[in-house]
Amino acid sequence: MIRKRLRALGFWVSVGVALCAFEAAAKDDLVIDMVSEPSSLDPQIQWNPDSYYVYRNIFDNLVTRDDSGAIVPEIATSWKNISDSVVELEIRGDVKFHDGKPLTPEDVAFSVNRIIDPKLGSPQQGQFNKIRKAEASGANKVTLTLDGAYPALFAQLVKLSIVPKHVVEAVGNDKFNLAPVGSGPYKFVEWKRGVSVALARNDDYWGRKGQFKTALFRAVPDAATRLADVQTGSADIVRGLDSDLAGQLKSSPRAKSVFALTERLSYIRINPTKPPFDNLKLRQAVAHAIDKEGLTEGILGGFDKPLPQMVTPAHFGWTKDLAGPPYDPAKAKALIVEAGRPPKFDLLIGTFFDQRIAQAVQQQLRTVGFDVAISLVDTATFLKAIQQGASGGPTLAISTSSCACQDADGALYQIFHSGNSWSIVENKQIDALLDDGRATLDEKKRLDDYAKIAHIIVDEVPTVPLYQMTAIYGASKALQWTPTPNESFFINRMGWKD
């Protein structure tokens, strides 16, 4: 009798183990720890990683990049140039928004015209302002009219999300941001401000469906907490780890680190319109004060790579064999003596940025004679501060930049062309080169334009490029996902296998 009971118990234990294994293999809920909550869920209002990671799963774009980086169809299935300034797109006819209404060419035209409308005030406007208008031109066609040839058009269109005209016009921009409706692989469910954003799988999605039924994006500002979450299994993937924290995952039985060298770069923004940095010698002193090799090797563990220019090797437009100002603290001190030591000023840092680097930069500046204090603010406040144009920005700040387009036009136009909200300088020579680089289809001519810009930045020092950034994530060992240089975060491209 006892043996029968033991055999029966063994049978049910085996069944239980099998069921647990099945449940693990068929995991329904994905939990992601972000650094901050999104500042926007409207894909045309804001542009930063914590927003992009979430809303990119809610919306479809005109085109996208596959995991190898190639531009491939999404809402636009094909395209052709009618002329240098007219492009015709073929639009999918089988796509529905999350409210069940069909996605039409009118929605595509509305989305394009909305993001280029100055009244919207999108910080992405400069990436699309070569487009003059978009029109629905047939049952499944949209025509884009440009102000001339635009070689970076499709590199930029990988970021242009399609929003539903009928919803945006009915509820307005503010309410749409709070409850976005897209056509992507995941639907918006709830936004608990300061806490989390919940999404649910779109089971009627026209494309590749996600394995996970739900996705929860949580705001977890403390990196040590994010690390603990992935180690204990309370989060399945966490972003924004540094090399020290990633090293702790080597011995973890549950979690692993995954990383990719990205097109994102870190840089010091210098305001050349405001004292003390209206003085070129003081800008040069900042450049000579920074030990980029020390930052990347000594603090970042060699994951990130020092940069002499404001694009990375992942961009079209990278200038080979360009050297920036070398690390030379003696030269920096001499320049400060020549210019006169400026009064104390602030170095503006966002909470998203690696505070170890911020403190090291502060110390390097102090070592050569600058009296600088760190001003630490949340992400939204930081973005608002640096989106004030060339004359309105902070005296000195450390920021990161990525166009998610892998083209120098997107990397440089936003922050170096006069009139953009992100712009650092107003330089007519740079403006002309940027305009020329985005108006010619001659790749050699474009490369020449961007090389000239790179040399001007070295000479005039409106910024100090620091390093090409590696995105480091912590993830469950069961998560199957490969990060990409453009930092795409597509939940429907992720899998789970114990």
CSV table of C-alpha atoms in Angstrom, one decimal:
chain,number,residue,atom,x,y,z
A,1,MET,CA,0.0,0.0,0.0
A,2,ILE,CA,2.8,2.4,1.0
A,3,ARG,CA,4.7,1.5,-2.3
A,4,LYS,CA,1.6,2.3,-4.3
A,5,ARG,CA,1.2,5.6,-2.6
A,6,LEU,CA,4.9,6.4,-3.2
A,7,ARG,CA,4.6,5.4,-6.9
A,8,ALA,CA,1.5,7.6,-7.2
A,9,LEU,CA,3.3,10.5,-5.4
A,10,GLY,CA,6.2,10.0,-7.8
A,11,PHE,CA,3.9,10.1,-10.8
A,12,TRP,CA,2.2,13.4,-9.7
A,13,VAL,CA,5.6,14.9,-8.8
A,14,SER,CA,6.8,14.0,-12.3
A,15,VAL,CA,3.6,15.5,-13.8
A,16,GLY,CA,4.1,18.6,-11.7
A,17,VAL,CA,7.7,19.0,-12.9
A,18,ALA,CA,6.6,18.6,-16.5
A,19,LEU,CA,3.9,21.1,-16.1
A,20,CYS,CA,6.3,23.6,-14.5
A,21,ALA,CA,8.7,23.1,-17.4
A,22,PHE,CA,5.9,23.6,-19.9
A,23,GLU,CA,4.8,26.8,-18.1
A,24,ALA,CA,8.4,28.1,-18.1
A,25,ALA,CA,8.8,27.4,-21.8
A,26,ALA,CA,5.5,29.1,-22.5
A,27,LYS,CA,6.2,32.1,-20.3
A,28,ASP,CA,3.4,34.7,-20.8
A,29,ASP,CA,4.6,37.8,-19.0
A,30,LEU,CA,7.8,39.8,-19.7
A,31,VAL,CA,9.0,42.3,-17.2
A,32,ILE,CA,11.4,45.0,-18.2
A,33,ASP,CA,13.2,47.4,-15.9
A,34,MET,CA,13.9,50.8,-17.4
A,35,VAL,CA,16.1,53.6,-16.0
A,36,SER,CA,13.2,56.1,-16.1
A,37,GLU,CA,9.6,56.2,-17.1
A,38,PRO,CA,8.8,57.3,-20.6
A,39,SER,CA,8.5,61.1,-21.0
A,40,SER,CA,6.0,60.4,-23.9
A,41,LEU,CA,4.1,57.6,-25.4
A,42,ASP,CA,3.2,59.6,-28.5
A,43,PRO,CA,6.0,58.6,-30.9
A,44,GLN,CA,6.1,62.0,-32.5
A,45,ILE,CA,6.3,64.1,-29.4
A,46,GLN,CA,9.6,63.1,-27.7
A,47,TRP,CA,12.8,61.2,-28.5
A,48,ASN,CA,14.7,59.4,-25.8
A,49,PRO,CA,15.4,55.7,-25.1
A,50,ASP,CA,13.0,55.2,-22.2
A,51,SER,CA,10.1,56.4,-24.4
A,52,TYR,CA,11.4,54.8,-27.6
A,53,TYR,CA,11.8,51.3,-26.1
A,54,VAL,CA,8.1,51.3,-25.1
A,55,TYR,CA,6.2,53.1,-27.9
A,56,ARG,CA,8.2,51.3,-30.6
A,57,ASN,CA,6.2,48.2,-29.7
A,58,ILE,CA,2.9,50.0,-29.8
A,59,PHE,CA,3.3,51.5,-33.3
A,60,ASP,CA,4.4,50.3,-36.7
A,61,ASN,CA,6.8,52.4,-38.8
A,62,LEU,CA,6.9,53.0,-42.5
A,63,VAL,CA,10.0,50.9,-42.8
A,64,THR,CA,12.2,49.2,-40.2
A,65,ARG,CA,15.7,47.6,-39.9
A,66,ASP,CA,16.0,43.8,-39.6
A,67,ASP,CA,18.4,42.4,-37.0
A,68,SER,CA,21.3,42.6,-39.5
A,69,GLY,CA,20.7,46.4,-39.9
A,70,ALA,CA,19.2,46.3,-43.4
A,71,ILE,CA,16.2,48.6,-44.1
A,72,VAL,CA,13.2,46.4,-44.9
A,73,PRO,CA,9.5,46.9,-45.5
A,74,GLU,CA,7.0,47.4,-42.7
A,75,ILE,CA,3.8,49.5,-43.4
A,76,ALA,CA,5.4,50.4,-46.7
A,77,THR,CA,5.8,47.2,-48.7
A,78,SER,CA,7.7,48.8,-51.6
A,79,TRP,CA,8.7,52.2,-52.9
A,80,LYS,CA,10.0,53.9,-56.0
A,81,ASN,CA,11.4,57.3,-57.0
A,82,ILE,CA,9.2,59.1,-59.4
A,83,SER,CA,11.9,61.8,-59.5
A,84,ASP,CA,14.6,63.0,-57.1
A,85,SER,CA,12.0,64.9,-55.1
A,86,VAL,CA,9.0,62.6,-55.4
A,87,VAL,CA,8.7,59.1,-53.8
A,88,GLU,CA,5.8,56.8,-54.1
A,89,LEU,CA,5.1,54.2,-51.4
A,90,GLU,CA,3.0,51.1,-51.6
A,91,ILE,CA,1.0,50.7,-48.3
A,92,ARG,CA,-0.1,47.4,-46.7
A,93,GLY,CA,-3.8,46.8,-47.0
A,94,ASP,CA,-4.1,44.2,-44.2
A,95,VAL,CA,-3.3,46.3,-41.2
A,96,LYS,CA,-5.6,47.4,-38.4
A,97,PHE,CA,-5.2,49.7,-35.5
A,98,HIS,CA,-5.8,48.4,-32.0
A,99,ASP,CA,-9.3,49.8,-32.1
A,100,GLY,CA,-10.2,47.6,-35.1
A,101,LYS,CA,-10.2,50.4,-37.7
A,102,PRO,CA,-8.1,49.8,-40.8
A,103,LEU,CA,-4.8,51.6,-41.3
A,104,THR,CA,-5.1,53.6,-44.6
A,105,PRO,CA,-2.9,55.7,-46.8
A,106,GLU,CA,-4.7,58.7,-45.2
A,107,ASP,CA,-3.3,57.7,-41.8
A,108,VAL,CA,0.2,57.4,-43.3
A,109,ALA,CA,-0.1,60.9,-44.9
A,110,PHE,CA,-1.5,62.3,-41.7
A,111,SER,CA,1.4,60.9,-39.7
A,112,VAL,CA,4.0,62.4,-42.0
A,113,ASN,CA,2.3,65.8,-42.2
A,114,ARG,CA,1.9,65.8,-38.5
A,115,ILE,CA,5.5,65.3,-37.6
A,116,ILE,CA,6.7,68.0,-40.0
A,117,ASP,CA,4.1,70.5,-38.9
A,118,PRO,CA,5.9,73.2,-36.9
A,119,LYS,CA,2.8,73.7,-34.7
A,120,LEU,CA,3.3,70.2,-33.2
A,121,GLY,CA,6.8,71.2,-32.1
A,122,SER,CA,8.2,67.7,-32.4
A,123,PRO,CA,11.9,67.5,-31.4
A,124,GLN,CA,12.1,65.0,-34.3
A,125,GLN,CA,11.0,67.6,-36.9
A,126,GLY,CA,14.5,68.3,-38.1
A,127,GLN,CA,14.9,64.7,-39.1
A,128,PHE,CA,12.0,64.9,-41.5
A,129,ASN,CA,12.0,68.5,-42.7
A,130,LYS,CA,13.2,67.6,-46.1
A,131,ILE,CA,9.7,66.3,-46.7
A,132,ARG,CA,7.4,69.0,-47.9
A,133,LYS,CA,4.1,67.1,-47.9
A,134,ALA,CA,2.6,63.6,-47.9
A,135,GLU,CA,-0.6,62.7,-49.9
A,136,ALA,CA,-2.7,59.6,-50.2
A,137,SER,CA,-2.5,59.1,-53.9
A,138,GLY,CA,-4.3,55.8,-54.5
A,139,ALA,CA,-6.1,52.9,-52.8
A,140,ASN,CA,-2.8,51.7,-51.3
A,141,LYS,CA,-0.4,54.5,-52.2
A,142,VAL,CA,1.2,57.5,-50.5
A,143,THR,CA,3.3,60.1,-52.3
A,144,LEU,CA,6.0,62.0,-50.5
A,145,THR,CA,7.1,65.3,-52.0
A,146,LEU,CA,10.6,66.4,-50.9
A,147,ASP,CA,12.4,69.7,-51.4
A,148,GLY,CA,15.0,67.9,-53.5
A,149,ALA,CA,17.0,64.7,-53.4
A,150,TYR,CA,17.3,63.3,-49.9
A,151,PRO,CA,19.7,60.3,-49.6
A,152,ALA,CA,19.0,59.7,-45.9
A,153,LEU,CA,15.2,59.5,-46.4
A,154,PHE,CA,14.7,55.8,-45.6
A,155,ALA,CA,17.3,55.8,-42.9
A,156,GLN,CA,15.1,58.4,-41.2
A,157,LEU,CA,11.8,56.8,-42.0
A,158,VAL,CA,12.7,53.8,-39.9
A,159,LYS,CA,11.7,56.0,-37.0
A,160,LEU,CA,8.5,57.5,-38.4
A,161,SER,CA,5.6,55.8,-36.6
A,162,ILE,CA,2.1,55.7,-38.1
A,163,VAL,CA,-0.6,57.1,-35.8
A,164,PRO,CA,-4.4,56.9,-36.4
A,165,LYS,CA,-5.8,60.1,-37.9
A,166,HIS,CA,-9.3,59.4,-36.5
A,167,VAL,CA,-8.1,59.0,-32.9
A,168,VAL,CA,-5.6,61.9,-32.8
A,169,GLU,CA,-8.2,64.3,-34.3
A,170,ALA,CA,-10.9,63.1,-32.0
A,171,VAL,CA,-9.0,63.2,-28.6
A,172,GLY,CA,-6.2,65.7,-29.3
A,173,ASN,CA,-2.5,65.4,-28.7
A,174,ASP,CA,-2.5,65.4,-24.9
A,175,LYS,CA,-5.0,62.6,-24.5
A,176,PHE,CA,-3.5,60.6,-27.3
A,177,ASN,CA,-0.2,60.6,-25.4
A,178,LEU,CA,-1.9,59.3,-22.3
A,179,ALA,CA,-3.7,56.4,-24.1
A,180,PRO,CA,-1.9,55.8,-27.5
A,181,VAL,CA,-3.5,53.7,-30.2
A,182,GLY,CA,-1.2,52.1,-32.7
A,183,SER,CA,-1.1,49.1,-35.0
A,184,GLY,CA,2.0,47.4,-33.6
A,185,PRO,CA,2.6,44.0,-32.1
A,186,TYR,CA,1.6,45.2,-28.6
A,187,LYS,CA,-1.4,47.3,-27.4
A,188,PHE,CA,-1.3,49.9,-24.7
A,189,VAL,CA,-3.1,48.9,-21.5
A,190,GLU,CA,-2.1,51.2,-18.6
A,191,TRP,CA,0.4,53.9,-17.7
A,192,LYS,CA,0.9,54.3,-14.0
A,193,ARG,CA,2.9,57.5,-13.8
A,194,GLY,CA,6.2,57.1,-12.2
A,195,VAL,CA,5.8,53.4,-11.9
A,196,SER,CA,5.1,51.4,-15.0
A,197,VAL,CA,3.6,51.0,-18.5
A,198,ALA,CA,1.7,47.8,-19.3
A,199,LEU,CA,1.2,46.4,-22.8
A,200,ALA,CA,-0.7,43.4,-24.1
A,201,ARG,CA,0.0,41.3,-27.1
A,202,ASN,CA,-1.9,42.3,-30.3
A,203,ASP,CA,-3.3,38.8,-31.3
A,204,ASP,CA,-4.6,40.3,-34.6
A,205,TYR,CA,-1.2,41.7,-35.6
A,206,TRP,CA,-0.5,41.4,-39.3
A,207,GLY,CA,3.2,40.5,-38.8
A,208,ARG,CA,5.3,38.4,-36.5
A,209,LYS,CA,3.4,38.0,-33.3
A,210,GLY,CA,5.1,38.2,-29.9
A,211,GLN,CA,5.6,35.1,-27.7
A,212,PHE,CA,4.7,37.0,-24.5
A,213,LYS,CA,1.1,37.9,-23.8
A,214,THR,CA,2.0,40.9,-21.7
A,215,ALA,CA,4.9,43.3,-21.2
A,216,LEU,CA,5.5,45.5,-18.2
A,217,PHE,CA,8.0,48.3,-18.4
A,218,ARG,CA,8.9,49.5,-14.9
A,219,ALA,CA,10.7,52.7,-14.0
A,220,VAL,CA,13.6,51.6,-11.7
A,221,PRO,CA,16.1,54.5,-11.4
A,222,ASP,CA,18.6,52.6,-9.1
A,223,ALA,CA,21.0,50.4,-11.2
A,224,ALA,CA,21.7,48.1,-8.2
A,225,THR,CA,18.0,47.5,-7.8
A,226,ARG,CA,17.7,46.6,-11.5
A,227,LEU,CA,20.6,44.2,-11.2
A,228,ALA,CA,19.0,42.6,-8.1
A,229,ASP,CA,15.7,42.3,-10.0
A,230,VAL,CA,17.2,40.3,-12.9
A,231,GLN,CA,19.2,38.1,-10.5
A,232,THR,CA,16.2,37.2,-8.5
A,233,GLY,CA,13.9,36.8,-11.5
A,234,SER,CA,11.5,39.7,-10.6
A,235,ALA,CA,12.6,41.2,-13.9
A,236,ASP,CA,13.3,39.4,-17.2
A,237,ILE,CA,15.4,42.1,-18.8
A,238,VAL,CA,16.9,45.3,-17.4
A,239,ARG,CA,18.6,48.1,-19.3
A,240,GLY,CA,21.3,50.6,-18.4
A,241,LEU,CA,23.8,48.5,-16.5
A,242,ASP,CA,27.4,49.5,-16.3
A,243,SER,CA,30.4,47.2,-16.8
A,244,ASP,CA,30.9,46.7,-13.0
A,245,LEU,CA,27.3,45.5,-12.6
A,246,ALA,CA,27.4,43.4,-15.7
A,247,GLY,CA,30.5,41.7,-14.3
A,248,GLN,CA,28.5,40.5,-11.3
A,249,LEU,CA,26.2,38.5,-13.6
A,250,LYS,CA,29.1,36.2,-14.7
A,251,SER,CA,28.5,34.0,-11.6
A,252,SER,CA,24.7,34.3,-11.6
A,253,PRO,CA,22.8,31.0,-11.9
A,254,ARG,CA,19.7,32.9,-13.3
A,255,ALA,CA,20.9,35.9,-15.3
A,256,LYS,CA,23.4,36.9,-18.0
A,257,SER,CA,24.6,40.1,-19.5
A,258,VAL,CA,24.0,40.9,-23.2
A,259,PHE,CA,25.5,43.9,-24.9
A,260,ALA,CA,26.1,45.6,-28.3
A,261,LEU,CA,28.3,48.5,-29.4
A,262,THR,CA,25.7,51.0,-30.6
A,263,GLU,CA,25.5,54.1,-32.7
A,264,ARG,CA,24.8,56.1,-29.5
A,265,LEU,CA,27.6,58.4,-28.4
A,266,SER,CA,28.4,60.3,-25.2
A,267,TYR,CA,29.6,63.9,-25.5
A,268,ILE,CA,30.1,67.1,-23.6
A,269,ARG,CA,27.9,69.9,-24.8
A,270,ILE,CA,29.6,73.3,-24.6
A,271,ASN,CA,27.5,76.5,-25.0
A,272,PRO,CA,29.7,78.8,-27.2
A,273,THR,CA,27.2,81.7,-26.9
A,274,LYS,CA,27.5,82.1,-23.2
A,275,PRO,CA,30.4,83.1,-20.9
A,276,PRO,CA,32.8,81.6,-20.2
A,277,PHE,CA,32.7,79.3,-23.2
A,278,ASP,CA,32.3,82.1,-25.7
A,279,ASN,CA,36.1,82.1,-25.4
A,280,LEU,CA,37.6,79.4,-27.8
A,281,LYS,CA,40.6,78.9,-25.5
A,282,LEU,CA,38.4,77.7,-22.7
A,283,ARG,CA,36.5,75.3,-25.0
A,284,GLN,CA,39.9,74.0,-26.1
A,285,ALA,CA,40.9,73.6,-22.4
A,286,VAL,CA,37.9,71.4,-21.8
A,287,ALA,CA,38.8,69.2,-24.7
A,288,HIS,CA,42.4,68.8,-23.6
A,289,ALA,CA,41.4,68.1,-20.0
A,290,ILE,CA,39.4,65.0,-20.8
A,291,ASP,CA,41.2,61.6,-20.7
A,292,LYS,CA,38.9,59.5,-22.9
A,293,GLU,CA,41.1,56.4,-22.7
A,294,GLY,CA,41.0,56.7,-18.9
A,295,LEU,CA,37.2,56.9,-19.0
A,296,THR,CA,36.6,54.0,-21.3
A,297,GLU,CA,39.3,51.6,-20.0
A,298,GLY,CA,39.6,52.6,-16.4
A,299,ILE,CA,35.9,53.1,-15.6
A,300,LEU,CA,33.8,51.5,-18.4
A,301,GLY,CA,35.8,48.3,-18.6
A,302,GLY,CA,36.8,48.7,-22.3
A,303,PHE,CA,33.2,48.1,-23.5
A,304,ASP,CA,32.9,51.6,-24.9
A,305,LYS,CA,35.3,53.1,-27.5
A,306,PRO,CA,36.8,56.6,-27.5
A,307,LEU,CA,35.6,59.0,-30.2
A,308,PRO,CA,37.2,62.0,-32.0
A,309,GLN,CA,34.0,63.0,-33.8
A,310,MET,CA,30.2,63.3,-33.4
A,311,VAL,CA,29.4,60.2,-35.4
A,312,THR,CA,30.4,56.6,-34.8
A,313,PRO,CA,31.8,53.8,-37.1
A,314,ALA,CA,28.2,52.5,-37.2
A,315,HIS,CA,27.1,55.7,-39.2
A,316,PHE,CA,27.4,56.5,-42.9
A,317,GLY,CA,29.6,59.6,-42.7
A,318,TRP,CA,32.3,58.3,-40.3
A,319,THR,CA,35.5,60.1,-41.1
A,320,LYS,CA,38.5,57.8,-41.0
A,321,ASP,CA,41.9,58.9,-39.6
A,322,LEU,CA,40.5,62.0,-37.8
A,323,ALA,CA,42.2,62.9,-34.6
A,324,GLY,CA,40.6,65.2,-32.0
A,325,PRO,CA,42.4,67.3,-29.4
A,326,PRO,CA,44.7,65.0,-27.4
A,327,TYR,CA,44.5,64.6,-23.7
A,328,ASP,CA,47.0,67.2,-22.5
A,329,PRO,CA,46.2,68.6,-19.0
A,330,ALA,CA,49.3,70.9,-19.1
A,331,LYS,CA,48.0,72.4,-22.3
A,332,ALA,CA,44.6,72.8,-20.7
A,333,LYS,CA,46.1,74.6,-17.7
A,334,ALA,CA,48.1,77.0,-20.0
A,335,LEU,CA,45.0,77.8,-22.0
A,336,ILE,CA,43.0,78.7,-18.8
A,337,VAL,CA,45.9,81.0,-17.7
A,338,GLU,CA,45.8,82.7,-21.1
A,339,ALA,CA,42.0,83.1,-21.2
A,340,GLY,CA,41.7,83.9,-17.5
A,341,ARG,CA,40.2,81.5,-15.0
A,342,PRO,CA,36.4,81.6,-15.2
A,343,PRO,CA,34.0,81.8,-12.2
A,344,LYS,CA,32.3,78.7,-10.9
A,345,PHE,CA,29.8,77.0,-13.3
A,346,ASP,CA,27.6,74.0,-13.3
A,347,LEU,CA,27.9,70.7,-15.3
A,348,LEU,CA,24.4,69.6,-16.0
A,349,ILE,CA,23.8,65.8,-15.8
A,350,GLY,CA,20.7,63.8,-16.3
A,351,THR,CA,19.9,60.9,-13.9
A,352,PHE,CA,20.1,58.5,-17.0
A,353,PHE,CA,23.8,59.2,-17.4
A,354,ASP,CA,26.6,57.1,-15.8
A,355,GLN,CA,27.4,59.0,-12.7
A,356,ARG,CA,30.9,57.5,-12.5
A,357,ILE,CA,31.7,59.2,-15.8
A,358,ALA,CA,30.1,62.5,-14.7
A,359,GLN,CA,32.2,62.6,-11.5
A,360,ALA,CA,35.4,61.7,-13.4
A,361,VAL,CA,34.8,64.4,-15.9
A,362,GLN,CA,34.2,66.9,-13.1
A,363,GLN,CA,37.4,65.8,-11.4
A,364,GLN,CA,39.4,66.1,-14.7
A,365,LEU,CA,38.1,69.6,-15.2
A,366,ARG,CA,38.9,70.6,-11.7
A,367,THR,CA,42.4,69.2,-12.0
A,368,VAL,CA,43.3,71.7,-14.8
A,369,GLY,CA,41.8,74.6,-13.0
A,370,PHE,CA,38.0,74.8,-13.7
A,371,ASP,CA,35.7,75.4,-10.7
A,372,VAL,CA,32.8,73.2,-11.7
A,373,ALA,CA,29.9,71.7,-9.7
A,374,ILE,CA,27.6,68.9,-10.9
A,375,SER,CA,23.9,69.8,-11.3
A,376,LEU,CA,21.9,66.5,-11.3
A,377,VAL,CA,18.3,66.5,-12.7
A,378,ASP,CA,15.8,64.0,-13.8
A,379,THR,CA,15.6,63.0,-17.5
A,380,ALA,CA,12.6,65.1,-18.4
A,381,THR,CA,14.2,68.2,-16.9
A,382,PHE,CA,17.5,67.5,-18.6
A,383,LEU,CA,15.8,67.2,-22.0
A,384,LYS,CA,13.9,70.4,-21.5
A,385,ALA,CA,17.1,72.2,-20.7
A,386,ILE,CA,19.0,71.1,-23.7
A,387,GLN,CA,16.1,71.6,-26.1
A,388,GLN,CA,16.4,75.4,-25.9
A,389,GLY,CA,18.4,76.1,-29.0
A,390,ALA,CA,21.9,77.4,-29.4
A,391,SER,CA,21.5,80.4,-27.2
A,392,GLY,CA,19.2,78.9,-24.5
A,393,GLY,CA,21.0,75.8,-23.5
A,394,PRO,CA,23.1,75.1,-20.3
A,395,THR,CA,26.6,76.4,-20.0
A,396,LEU,CA,28.1,72.8,-20.0
A,397,ALA,CA,26.3,69.5,-20.0
A,398,ILE,CA,27.1,65.8,-20.6
A,399,SER,CA,24.6,64.1,-22.9
A,400,THR,CA,24.2,61.1,-25.2
A,401,SER,CA,23.0,61.2,-28.8
A,402,SER,CA,21.5,58.6,-31.2
A,403,CYS,CA,19.4,59.1,-34.3
A,404,ALA,CA,18.6,55.4,-34.6
A,405,CYS,CA,19.2,55.9,-38.3
A,406,GLN,CA,22.9,55.1,-38.7
A,407,ASP,CA,23.4,58.1,-41.0
A,408,ALA,CA,25.4,61.2,-40.3
A,409,ASP,CA,22.5,63.4,-41.5
A,410,GLY,CA,20.4,62.2,-38.5
A,411,ALA,CA,23.4,62.3,-36.1
A,412,LEU,CA,24.5,65.8,-37.0
A,413,TYR,CA,21.6,67.8,-38.4
A,414,GLN,CA,19.6,67.9,-35.2
A,415,ILE,CA,22.3,69.3,-33.0
A,416,PHE,CA,24.4,71.3,-35.3
A,417,HIS,CA,22.0,73.0,-37.8
A,418,SER,CA,20.7,76.4,-36.8
A,419,GLY,CA,17.1,76.6,-35.8
A,420,ASN,CA,16.7,73.1,-34.4
A,421,SER,CA,15.5,72.9,-30.7
A,422,TRP,CA,18.4,70.6,-30.0
A,423,SER,CA,21.0,72.8,-31.8
A,424,ILE,CA,24.3,73.7,-30.0
A,425,VAL,CA,25.6,76.2,-32.5
A,426,GLU,CA,24.6,78.7,-35.2
A,427,ASN,CA,27.3,78.3,-37.8
A,428,LYS,CA,26.6,79.2,-41.4
A,429,GLN,CA,29.4,77.0,-42.7
A,430,ILE,CA,28.1,74.0,-40.9
A,431,ASP,CA,24.6,74.8,-42.0
A,432,ALA,CA,25.7,74.8,-45.6
A,433,LEU,CA,27.6,71.6,-45.4
A,434,LEU,CA,24.7,69.8,-43.6
A,435,ASP,CA,22.2,71.1,-46.2
A,436,ASP,CA,24.5,69.9,-49.0
A,437,GLY,CA,25.1,66.5,-47.4
A,438,ARG,CA,21.4,65.8,-47.3
A,439,ALA,CA,20.6,67.1,-50.8
A,440,THR,CA,23.0,65.1,-52.9
A,441,LEU,CA,22.9,61.5,-53.9
A,442,ASP,CA,26.6,61.4,-54.5
A,443,GLU,CA,28.0,59.4,-51.6
A,444,LYS,CA,31.5,60.6,-52.0
A,445,LYS,CA,30.3,64.2,-51.9
A,446,ARG,CA,28.3,63.5,-48.8
A,447,LEU,CA,31.4,61.9,-47.1
A,448,ASP,CA,33.4,65.0,-48.0
A,449,ASP,CA,30.8,67.2,-46.5
A,450,TYR,CA,30.7,65.3,-43.2
A,451,ALA,CA,34.5,65.2,-43.0
A,452,LYS,CA,34.6,69.0,-43.3
A,453,ILE,CA,32.0,69.2,-40.5
A,454,ALA,CA,34.1,66.9,-38.3
A,455,HIS,CA,37.2,69.1,-38.8
A,456,ILE,CA,35.2,72.2,-38.0
A,457,ILE,CA,34.0,70.7,-34.7
A,458,VAL,CA,37.6,69.7,-33.9
A,459,ASP,CA,38.7,73.3,-34.5
A,460,GLU,CA,35.8,75.2,-32.9
A,461,VAL,CA,35.0,72.7,-30.1
A,462,PRO,CA,31.3,73.2,-29.6
A,463,THR,CA,31.3,69.7,-28.3
A,464,VAL,CA,33.8,67.2,-26.9
A,465,PRO,CA,32.9,63.7,-28.3
A,466,LEU,CA,33.7,61.2,-25.5
A,467,TYR,CA,33.0,57.6,-26.6
A,468,GLN,CA,30.8,55.3,-28.7
A,469,MET,CA,28.5,53.7,-26.2
A,470,THR,CA,27.9,50.0,-25.5
A,471,ALA,CA,24.3,49.2,-24.4
A,472,ILE,CA,24.6,46.7,-21.6
A,473,TYR,CA,21.5,44.7,-20.5
A,474,GLY,CA,21.0,42.1,-17.8
A,475,ALA,CA,18.6,39.3,-18.9
A,476,SER,CA,17.3,36.0,-17.8
A,477,LYS,CA,19.3,33.1,-19.2
A,478,ALA,CA,16.1,31.9,-20.8
A,479,LEU,CA,15.6,35.1,-22.8
A,480,GLN,CA,16.6,34.8,-26.4
A,481,TRP,CA,17.4,38.2,-27.9
A,482,THR,CA,20.3,39.9,-29.7
A,483,PRO,CA,20.6,43.7,-29.2
A,484,THR,CA,21.4,45.8,-32.3
A,485,PRO,CA,23.5,48.9,-32.9
A,486,ASN,CA,20.4,51.1,-33.4
A,487,GLU,CA,19.0,50.1,-30.0
A,488,SER,CA,15.8,48.6,-31.3
A,489,PHE,CA,13.8,46.9,-28.6
A,490,PHE,CA,11.2,44.7,-30.3
A,491,ILE,CA,9.4,42.4,-27.9
A,492,ASN,CA,8.0,40.3,-30.8
A,493,ARG,CA,11.6,39.5,-31.8
A,494,MET,CA,12.3,38.0,-28.4
A,495,GLY,CA,11.9,34.4,-27.3
A,496,TRP,CA,12.1,32.3,-24.2
A,497,LYS,CA,13.7,28.9,-23.8
A,498,ASP,CA,14.7,27.3,-20.5
